[in-house]
Structures are given as structure tokens and as C-alpha cells.
């Protein structure tokens, strides 16, 4: 007979726009695993009943990030990427940055994105797929800014300051790049 999970609404951490509410369900039958899924406009996070509130908050954050990454990877095709670039241009650059094409590419392994201002084309590395939306938006905003100001001079960086999550996204990408250079332990990864 399945145990009735204890339910507690959680407002911490901040909930992404895709999910208006987070519901945490505790189960005495669940020992170590944590999982999450979307149910309509809610996110359901399943955790062991024994977890502390601090562990619950940490796992809710982890699982929301994982769901967002999965959804970003699934949802963003080239068409959606172009629409996203158009929205970012309107929001941060007054619609002045108008790319002729925006697409994912698989041949950029040392860059996150590139822009050819003369052609108006923007290309994002496939390695960004699955990363949080604000990171993808930052790379798009960075490349859109190149349509207005080629190079990385002071004018370029002043223009890019319009995107409010620049520092956070840059830190995320630096962390990903640093982690890629770390030696991997024998036998694979880390258990959660």
C-alpha cells in the first residue's frame, strides 16, 4: 500500500516563469532519490521524508535547474532561437540588432557563440543546449551586441551592460569551462 506523501508548498528558491508553484512531496518510502516533474503549471519535487529543510531547499534548486536545462534543450530549435534573439534585441537594444540568421552549430568547440556582422549571422555552440536560459540569453545578447559594435572595446561592454544577468552568466560559463579542464576521476562521475 503506497504511503501518502507529506506535501508542503515551497516558495524558496525563486521559481522560474515556466512554473508558477513548486510542491514538495515527502515520502517515507523514498530513501535516497530525488526527482521532479511538471504537472500543469506546477513543479512537483519528490524527496525522502527524512530530509531537513535546508536539504529540501538545496534539492528543489538543483531539480528546478535540471528541469529547466532539459526543457531548454528540448524546446529551442533554430526558429525559437531566432525568436528569442528578436525579443532580446527589442528588450535590451531597442530592436536595433537585427540578425539575418540565428542557429545552433556543432563546429564551435572553443567558443560559445560567434557573429559575422557583415552577414548579420549569429551562431551558437550546441554545447549551450541544456544550459539555463539566462546563460543562452547572455550569449545571444553578446552576439547581438556585436551586430551593433564589432570587437570587445569599452563601447561594446557598455552596450552589453543592458543585459542584467551578464556577470552571473559569465561566471556560469567560466565554471563550465574550468570543469571541462579538470581531470576526471577513474570510473566516471559522482553519485547524487
PDB file of C-alpha atoms in Angstrom:
ATOM      1  CA  UNK A   1       0.000   0.000   0.000  1.00  0.00           C
ATOM      2  CA  UNK A   2       1.596   3.308  -1.034  1.00  0.00           C
ATOM      3  CA  UNK A   3       2.312   5.791   1.721  1.00  0.00           C
ATOM      4  CA  UNK A   4       0.603   9.171   1.468  1.00  0.00           C
ATOM      5  CA  UNK A   5       3.321  11.692   0.777  1.00  0.00           C
ATOM      6  CA  UNK A   6       3.504  14.706   3.028  1.00  0.00           C
ATOM      7  CA  UNK A   7       3.002  17.842   0.970  1.00  0.00           C
ATOM      8  CA  UNK A   8       4.440  21.239   1.677  1.00  0.00           C
ATOM      9  CA  UNK A   9       4.355  24.232  -0.661  1.00  0.00           C
ATOM     10  CA  UNK A  10       7.763  25.829  -1.092  1.00  0.00           C
ATOM     11  CA  UNK A  11       8.385  29.401  -2.075  1.00  0.00           C
ATOM     12  CA  UNK A  12      12.200  29.247  -1.815  1.00  0.00           C
ATOM     13  CA  UNK A  13      14.142  29.309  -4.095  1.00  0.00           C
ATOM     14  CA  UNK A  14      12.818  31.652  -6.783  1.00  0.00           C
ATOM     15  CA  UNK A  15      10.629  29.778  -9.223  1.00  0.00           C
ATOM     16  CA  UNK A  16      11.281  30.142 -12.950  1.00  0.00           C
ATOM     17  CA  UNK A  17       8.485  31.681 -15.029  1.00  0.00           C
ATOM     18  CA  UNK A  18       7.635  28.284 -16.544  1.00  0.00           C
ATOM     19  CA  UNK A  19       6.482  27.040 -13.140  1.00  0.00           C
ATOM     20  CA  UNK A  20       4.230  29.235 -11.018  1.00  0.00           C
ATOM     21  CA  UNK A  21       4.367  26.974  -7.957  1.00  0.00           C
ATOM     22  CA  UNK A  22       6.596  24.302  -6.503  1.00  0.00           C
ATOM     23  CA  UNK A  23       5.103  21.493  -4.471  1.00  0.00           C
ATOM     24  CA  UNK A  24       7.392  19.295  -2.416  1.00  0.00           C
ATOM     25  CA  UNK A  25       6.108  15.814  -1.683  1.00  0.00           C
ATOM     26  CA  UNK A  26       7.866  13.886   1.077  1.00  0.00           C
ATOM     27  CA  UNK A  27       7.651  10.118   1.163  1.00  0.00           C
ATOM     28  CA  UNK A  28       8.750   7.727   3.911  1.00  0.00           C
ATOM     29  CA  UNK A  29       9.230   5.045   1.237  1.00  0.00           C
ATOM     30  CA  UNK A  30      11.730   7.166  -0.680  1.00  0.00           C
ATOM     31  CA  UNK A  31      15.195   6.661   0.835  1.00  0.00           C
ATOM     32  CA  UNK A  32      17.828   8.482  -1.244  1.00  0.00           C
ATOM     33  CA  UNK A  33      16.492   9.559  -4.598  1.00  0.00           C
ATOM     34  CA  UNK A  34      15.070  12.931  -5.514  1.00  0.00           C
ATOM     35  CA  UNK A  35      13.028  13.512  -8.656  1.00  0.00           C
ATOM     36  CA  UNK A  36      10.925  16.255 -10.189  1.00  0.00           C
ATOM     37  CA  UNK A  37       8.407  16.762 -12.956  1.00  0.00           C
ATOM     38  CA  UNK A  38       5.982  19.365 -14.272  1.00  0.00           C
ATOM     39  CA  UNK A  39       2.270  18.959 -13.630  1.00  0.00           C
ATOM     40  CA  UNK A  40       0.376  21.695 -15.423  1.00  0.00           C
ATOM     41  CA  UNK A  41       1.711  24.993 -14.129  1.00  0.00           C
ATOM     42  CA  UNK A  42       3.257  23.384 -11.029  1.00  0.00           C
ATOM     43  CA  UNK A  43       6.570  21.657 -10.436  1.00  0.00           C
ATOM     44  CA  UNK A  44       6.417  18.581  -8.224  1.00  0.00           C
ATOM     45  CA  UNK A  45       9.614  17.636  -6.355  1.00  0.00           C
ATOM     46  CA  UNK A  46       9.680  14.205  -4.689  1.00  0.00           C
ATOM     47  CA  UNK A  47      12.079  13.835  -1.750  1.00  0.00           C
ATOM     48  CA  UNK A  48      12.699  11.433   1.150  1.00  0.00           C
ATOM     49  CA  UNK A  49      10.679  12.323   4.287  1.00  0.00           C
ATOM     50  CA  UNK A  50      13.834  12.437   6.444  1.00  0.00           C
ATOM     51  CA  UNK A  51      15.400  15.403   4.604  1.00  0.00           C
ATOM     52  CA  UNK A  52      15.978  18.611   6.537  1.00  0.00           C
ATOM     53  CA  UNK A  53      14.513  21.901   5.334  1.00  0.00           C
ATOM     54  CA  UNK A  54      17.976  23.044   4.202  1.00  0.00           C
ATOM     55  CA  UNK A  55      18.428  19.849   2.143  1.00  0.00           C
ATOM     56  CA  UNK A  56      14.922  20.332   0.724  1.00  0.00           C
ATOM     57  CA  UNK A  57      15.740  23.883  -0.407  1.00  0.00           C
ATOM     58  CA  UNK A  58      19.025  22.749  -1.959  1.00  0.00           C
ATOM     59  CA  UNK A  59      17.393  19.846  -3.810  1.00  0.00           C
ATOM     60  CA  UNK A  60      14.498  21.984  -5.029  1.00  0.00           C
ATOM     61  CA  UNK A  61      17.047  24.387  -6.546  1.00  0.00           C
ATOM     62  CA  UNK A  62      19.015  21.518  -8.118  1.00  0.00           C
ATOM     63  CA  UNK A  63      15.907  19.895  -9.574  1.00  0.00           C
ATOM     64  CA  UNK A  64      14.463  23.169 -10.917  1.00  0.00           C
ATOM     65  CA  UNK A  65      17.785  23.809 -12.685  1.00  0.00           C
ATOM     66  CA  UNK A  66      17.788  20.282 -14.136  1.00  0.00           C
ATOM     67  CA  UNK A  67      14.213  20.588 -15.397  1.00  0.00           C
ATOM     68  CA  UNK A  68      14.936  23.996 -16.922  1.00  0.00           C
ATOM     69  CA  UNK A  69      18.026  22.598 -18.646  1.00  0.00           C
ATOM     70  CA  UNK A  70      16.078  19.628 -20.045  1.00  0.00           C
ATOM     71  CA  UNK A  71      13.276  21.863 -21.273  1.00  0.00           C
ATOM     72  CA  UNK A  72      15.696  24.351 -22.802  1.00  0.00           C
ATOM     73  CA  UNK A  73      17.487  21.566 -24.659  1.00  0.00           C
ATOM     74  CA  UNK A  74      14.223  20.118 -25.963  1.00  0.00           C
ATOM     75  CA  UNK A  75      12.414  23.334 -26.753  1.00  0.00           C
ATOM     76  CA  UNK A  76      14.916  25.578 -28.502  1.00  0.00           C
ATOM     77  CA  UNK A  77      15.284  24.878 -32.184  1.00  0.00           C
ATOM     78  CA  UNK A  78      16.698  27.396 -34.648  1.00  0.00           C
ATOM     79  CA  UNK A  79      13.284  29.042 -35.079  1.00  0.00           C
ATOM     80  CA  UNK A  80      12.854  29.517 -31.331  1.00  0.00           C
ATOM     81  CA  UNK A  81      16.431  30.766 -31.089  1.00  0.00           C
ATOM     82  CA  UNK A  82      15.687  33.420 -33.745  1.00  0.00           C
ATOM     83  CA  UNK A  83      12.519  34.467 -31.922  1.00  0.00           C
ATOM     84  CA  UNK A  84      14.438  34.674 -28.664  1.00  0.00           C
ATOM     85  CA  UNK A  85      17.111  36.850 -30.321  1.00  0.00           C
ATOM     86  CA  UNK A  86      14.399  39.155 -31.655  1.00  0.00           C
ATOM     87  CA  UNK A  87      12.887  39.531 -28.172  1.00  0.00           C
ATOM     88  CA  UNK A  88      16.285  40.206 -26.599  1.00  0.00           C
ATOM     89  CA  UNK A  89      17.106  42.801 -29.245  1.00  0.00           C
ATOM     90  CA  UNK A  90      13.813  44.585 -28.603  1.00  0.00           C
ATOM     91  CA  UNK A  91      14.222  44.419 -24.837  1.00  0.00           C
ATOM     92  CA  UNK A  92      17.883  45.424 -24.473  1.00  0.00           C
ATOM     93  CA  UNK A  93      18.908  47.115 -27.729  1.00  0.00           C
ATOM     94  CA  UNK A  94      15.752  48.919 -28.802  1.00  0.00           C
ATOM     95  CA  UNK A  95      15.306  46.438 -31.674  1.00  0.00           C
ATOM     96  CA  UNK A  96      18.407  47.808 -33.443  1.00  0.00           C
ATOM     97  CA  UNK A  97      20.268  44.465 -33.528  1.00  0.00           C
ATOM     98  CA  UNK A  98      18.650  42.565 -36.418  1.00  0.00           C
ATOM     99  CA  UNK A  99      20.318  39.282 -37.298  1.00  0.00           C
ATOM    100  CA  UNK A 100      19.596  37.713 -40.675  1.00  0.00           C
ATOM    101  CA  UNK A 101      20.042  34.238 -39.197  1.00  0.00           C
ATOM    102  CA  UNK A 102      20.435  32.670 -35.756  1.00  0.00           C
ATOM    103  CA  UNK A 103      21.213  28.976 -35.485  1.00  0.00           C
ATOM    104  CA  UNK A 104      22.848  26.214 -33.489  1.00  0.00           C
ATOM    105  CA  UNK A 105      26.116  24.813 -34.834  1.00  0.00           C
ATOM    106  CA  UNK A 106      28.228  21.803 -33.853  1.00  0.00           C
ATOM    107  CA  UNK A 107      31.602  23.057 -35.070  1.00  0.00           C
ATOM    108  CA  UNK A 108      32.306  25.550 -32.258  1.00  0.00           C
ATOM    109  CA  UNK A 109      34.194  23.759 -29.543  1.00  0.00           C
ATOM    110  CA  UNK A 110      36.306  26.646 -28.280  1.00  0.00           C
ATOM    111  CA  UNK A 111      33.627  29.377 -28.443  1.00  0.00           C
ATOM    112  CA  UNK A 112      30.124  29.707 -27.063  1.00  0.00           C
ATOM    113  CA  UNK A 113      28.931  31.764 -29.998  1.00  0.00           C
ATOM    114  CA  UNK A 114      30.021  33.819 -32.964  1.00  0.00           C
ATOM    115  CA  UNK A 115      28.719  36.654 -35.073  1.00  0.00           C
ATOM    116  CA  UNK A 116      29.531  37.835 -38.578  1.00  0.00           C
ATOM    117  CA  UNK A 117      28.293  41.451 -38.579  1.00  0.00           C
ATOM    118  CA  UNK A 118      28.751  41.873 -42.342  1.00  0.00           C
ATOM    119  CA  UNK A 119      26.346  38.977 -42.970  1.00  0.00           C
ATOM    120  CA  UNK A 120      24.203  39.518 -39.875  1.00  0.00           C
ATOM    121  CA  UNK A 121      24.564  35.874 -38.894  1.00  0.00           C
ATOM    122  CA  UNK A 122      24.767  34.548 -35.335  1.00  0.00           C
ATOM    123  CA  UNK A 123      25.800  31.014 -34.470  1.00  0.00           C
ATOM    124  CA  UNK A 124      25.605  29.421 -31.012  1.00  0.00           C
ATOM    125  CA  UNK A 125      27.551  26.360 -29.981  1.00  0.00           C
ATOM    126  CA  UNK A 126      25.457  23.246 -29.429  1.00  0.00           C
ATOM    127  CA  UNK A 127      27.312  22.939 -26.093  1.00  0.00           C
ATOM    128  CA  UNK A 128      24.970  25.654 -24.746  1.00  0.00           C
ATOM    129  CA  UNK A 129      21.941  23.424 -25.256  1.00  0.00           C
ATOM    130  CA  UNK A 130      20.672  22.310 -21.886  1.00  0.00           C
ATOM    131  CA  UNK A 131      22.239  25.232 -20.012  1.00  0.00           C
ATOM    132  CA  UNK A 132      19.998  27.608 -18.052  1.00  0.00           C
ATOM    133  CA  UNK A 133      18.005  30.050 -20.171  1.00  0.00           C
ATOM    134  CA  UNK A 134      19.735  33.128 -18.743  1.00  0.00           C
ATOM    135  CA  UNK A 135      23.080  31.748 -19.985  1.00  0.00           C
ATOM    136  CA  UNK A 136      21.759  31.191 -23.510  1.00  0.00           C
ATOM    137  CA  UNK A 137      20.182  34.652 -23.398  1.00  0.00           C
ATOM    138  CA  UNK A 138      23.513  36.177 -22.359  1.00  0.00           C
ATOM    139  CA  UNK A 139      25.365  34.558 -25.270  1.00  0.00           C
ATOM    140  CA  UNK A 140      22.633  35.704 -27.656  1.00  0.00           C
ATOM    141  CA  UNK A 141      22.768  39.244 -26.212  1.00  0.00           C
ATOM    142  CA  UNK A 142      26.578  39.194 -26.546  1.00  0.00           C
ATOM    143  CA  UNK A 143      26.363  38.255 -30.217  1.00  0.00           C
ATOM    144  CA  UNK A 144      23.514  40.713 -30.851  1.00  0.00           C
ATOM    145  CA  UNK A 145      25.692  43.476 -29.388  1.00  0.00           C
ATOM    146  CA  UNK A 146      28.353  42.571 -31.984  1.00  0.00           C
ATOM    147  CA  UNK A 147      25.875  43.453 -34.719  1.00  0.00           C
ATOM    148  CA  UNK A 148      25.954  46.994 -33.325  1.00  0.00           C
ATOM    149  CA  UNK A 149      29.575  47.213 -32.138  1.00  0.00           C
ATOM    150  CA  UNK A 150      32.210  44.867 -33.581  1.00  0.00           C
ATOM    151  CA  UNK A 151      35.066  43.956 -31.229  1.00  0.00           C
ATOM    152  CA  UNK A 152      35.241  43.929 -27.447  1.00  0.00           C
ATOM    153  CA  UNK A 153      36.079  47.558 -26.705  1.00  0.00           C
ATOM    154  CA  UNK A 154      34.548  49.745 -23.979  1.00  0.00           C
ATOM    155  CA  UNK A 155      31.570  50.682 -26.197  1.00  0.00           C
ATOM    156  CA  UNK A 156      30.728  47.017 -26.662  1.00  0.00           C
ATOM    157  CA  UNK A 157      30.808  46.263 -22.918  1.00  0.00           C
ATOM    158  CA  UNK A 158      28.737  49.369 -22.080  1.00  0.00           C
ATOM    159  CA  UNK A 159      26.124  48.199 -24.574  1.00  0.00           C
ATOM    160  CA  UNK A 160      26.082  44.677 -23.123  1.00  0.00           C
ATOM    161  CA  UNK A 161      25.562  46.054 -19.594  1.00  0.00           C
ATOM    162  CA  UNK A 162      21.882  46.350 -20.573  1.00  0.00           C
ATOM    163  CA  UNK A 163      21.530  42.584 -20.045  1.00  0.00           C
ATOM    164  CA  UNK A 164      21.120  42.301 -16.248  1.00  0.00           C
ATOM    165  CA  UNK A 165      22.492  38.774 -15.802  1.00  0.00           C
ATOM    166  CA  UNK A 166      25.771  39.307 -17.646  1.00  0.00           C
ATOM    167  CA  UNK A 167      28.067  38.704 -14.658  1.00  0.00           C
ATOM    168  CA  UNK A 168      26.124  35.658 -13.464  1.00  0.00           C
ATOM    169  CA  UNK A 169      26.110  34.084 -16.936  1.00  0.00           C
ATOM    170  CA  UNK A 170      29.811  34.806 -17.468  1.00  0.00           C
ATOM    171  CA  UNK A 171      30.562  33.151 -14.126  1.00  0.00           C
ATOM    172  CA  UNK A 172      28.498  30.116 -15.100  1.00  0.00           C
ATOM    173  CA  UNK A 173      30.309  29.753 -18.420  1.00  0.00           C
ATOM    174  CA  UNK A 174      33.707  30.205 -16.749  1.00  0.00           C
ATOM    175  CA  UNK A 175      32.766  27.438 -14.302  1.00  0.00           C
ATOM    176  CA  UNK A 176      31.742  25.113 -17.133  1.00  0.00           C
ATOM    177  CA  UNK A 177      34.998  25.830 -18.968  1.00  0.00           C
ATOM    178  CA  UNK A 178      37.053  25.249 -15.796  1.00  0.00           C
ATOM    179  CA  UNK A 179      35.231  21.998 -15.025  1.00  0.00           C
ATOM    180  CA  UNK A 180      35.935  20.743 -18.544  1.00  0.00           C
ATOM    181  CA  UNK A 181      39.659  21.151 -17.871  1.00  0.00           C
ATOM    182  CA  UNK A 182      39.578  19.232 -14.570  1.00  0.00           C
ATOM    183  CA  UNK A 183      40.860  15.661 -14.596  1.00  0.00           C
ATOM    184  CA  UNK A 184      38.004  13.182 -14.425  1.00  0.00           C
ATOM    185  CA  UNK A 185      38.150  10.580 -11.629  1.00  0.00           C
ATOM    186  CA  UNK A 186      38.561   6.966 -12.703  1.00  0.00           C
ATOM    187  CA  UNK A 187      35.262   5.166 -13.007  1.00  0.00           C
ATOM    188  CA  UNK A 188      33.082   8.058 -14.063  1.00  0.00           C
ATOM    189  CA  UNK A 189      31.180  10.701 -12.179  1.00  0.00           C
ATOM    190  CA  UNK A 190      29.719  11.499  -8.809  1.00  0.00           C
ATOM    191  CA  UNK A 191      26.601   9.882  -7.372  1.00  0.00           C
ATOM    192  CA  UNK A 192      23.811  12.150  -6.181  1.00  0.00           C
TER     193      UNK A 192
END
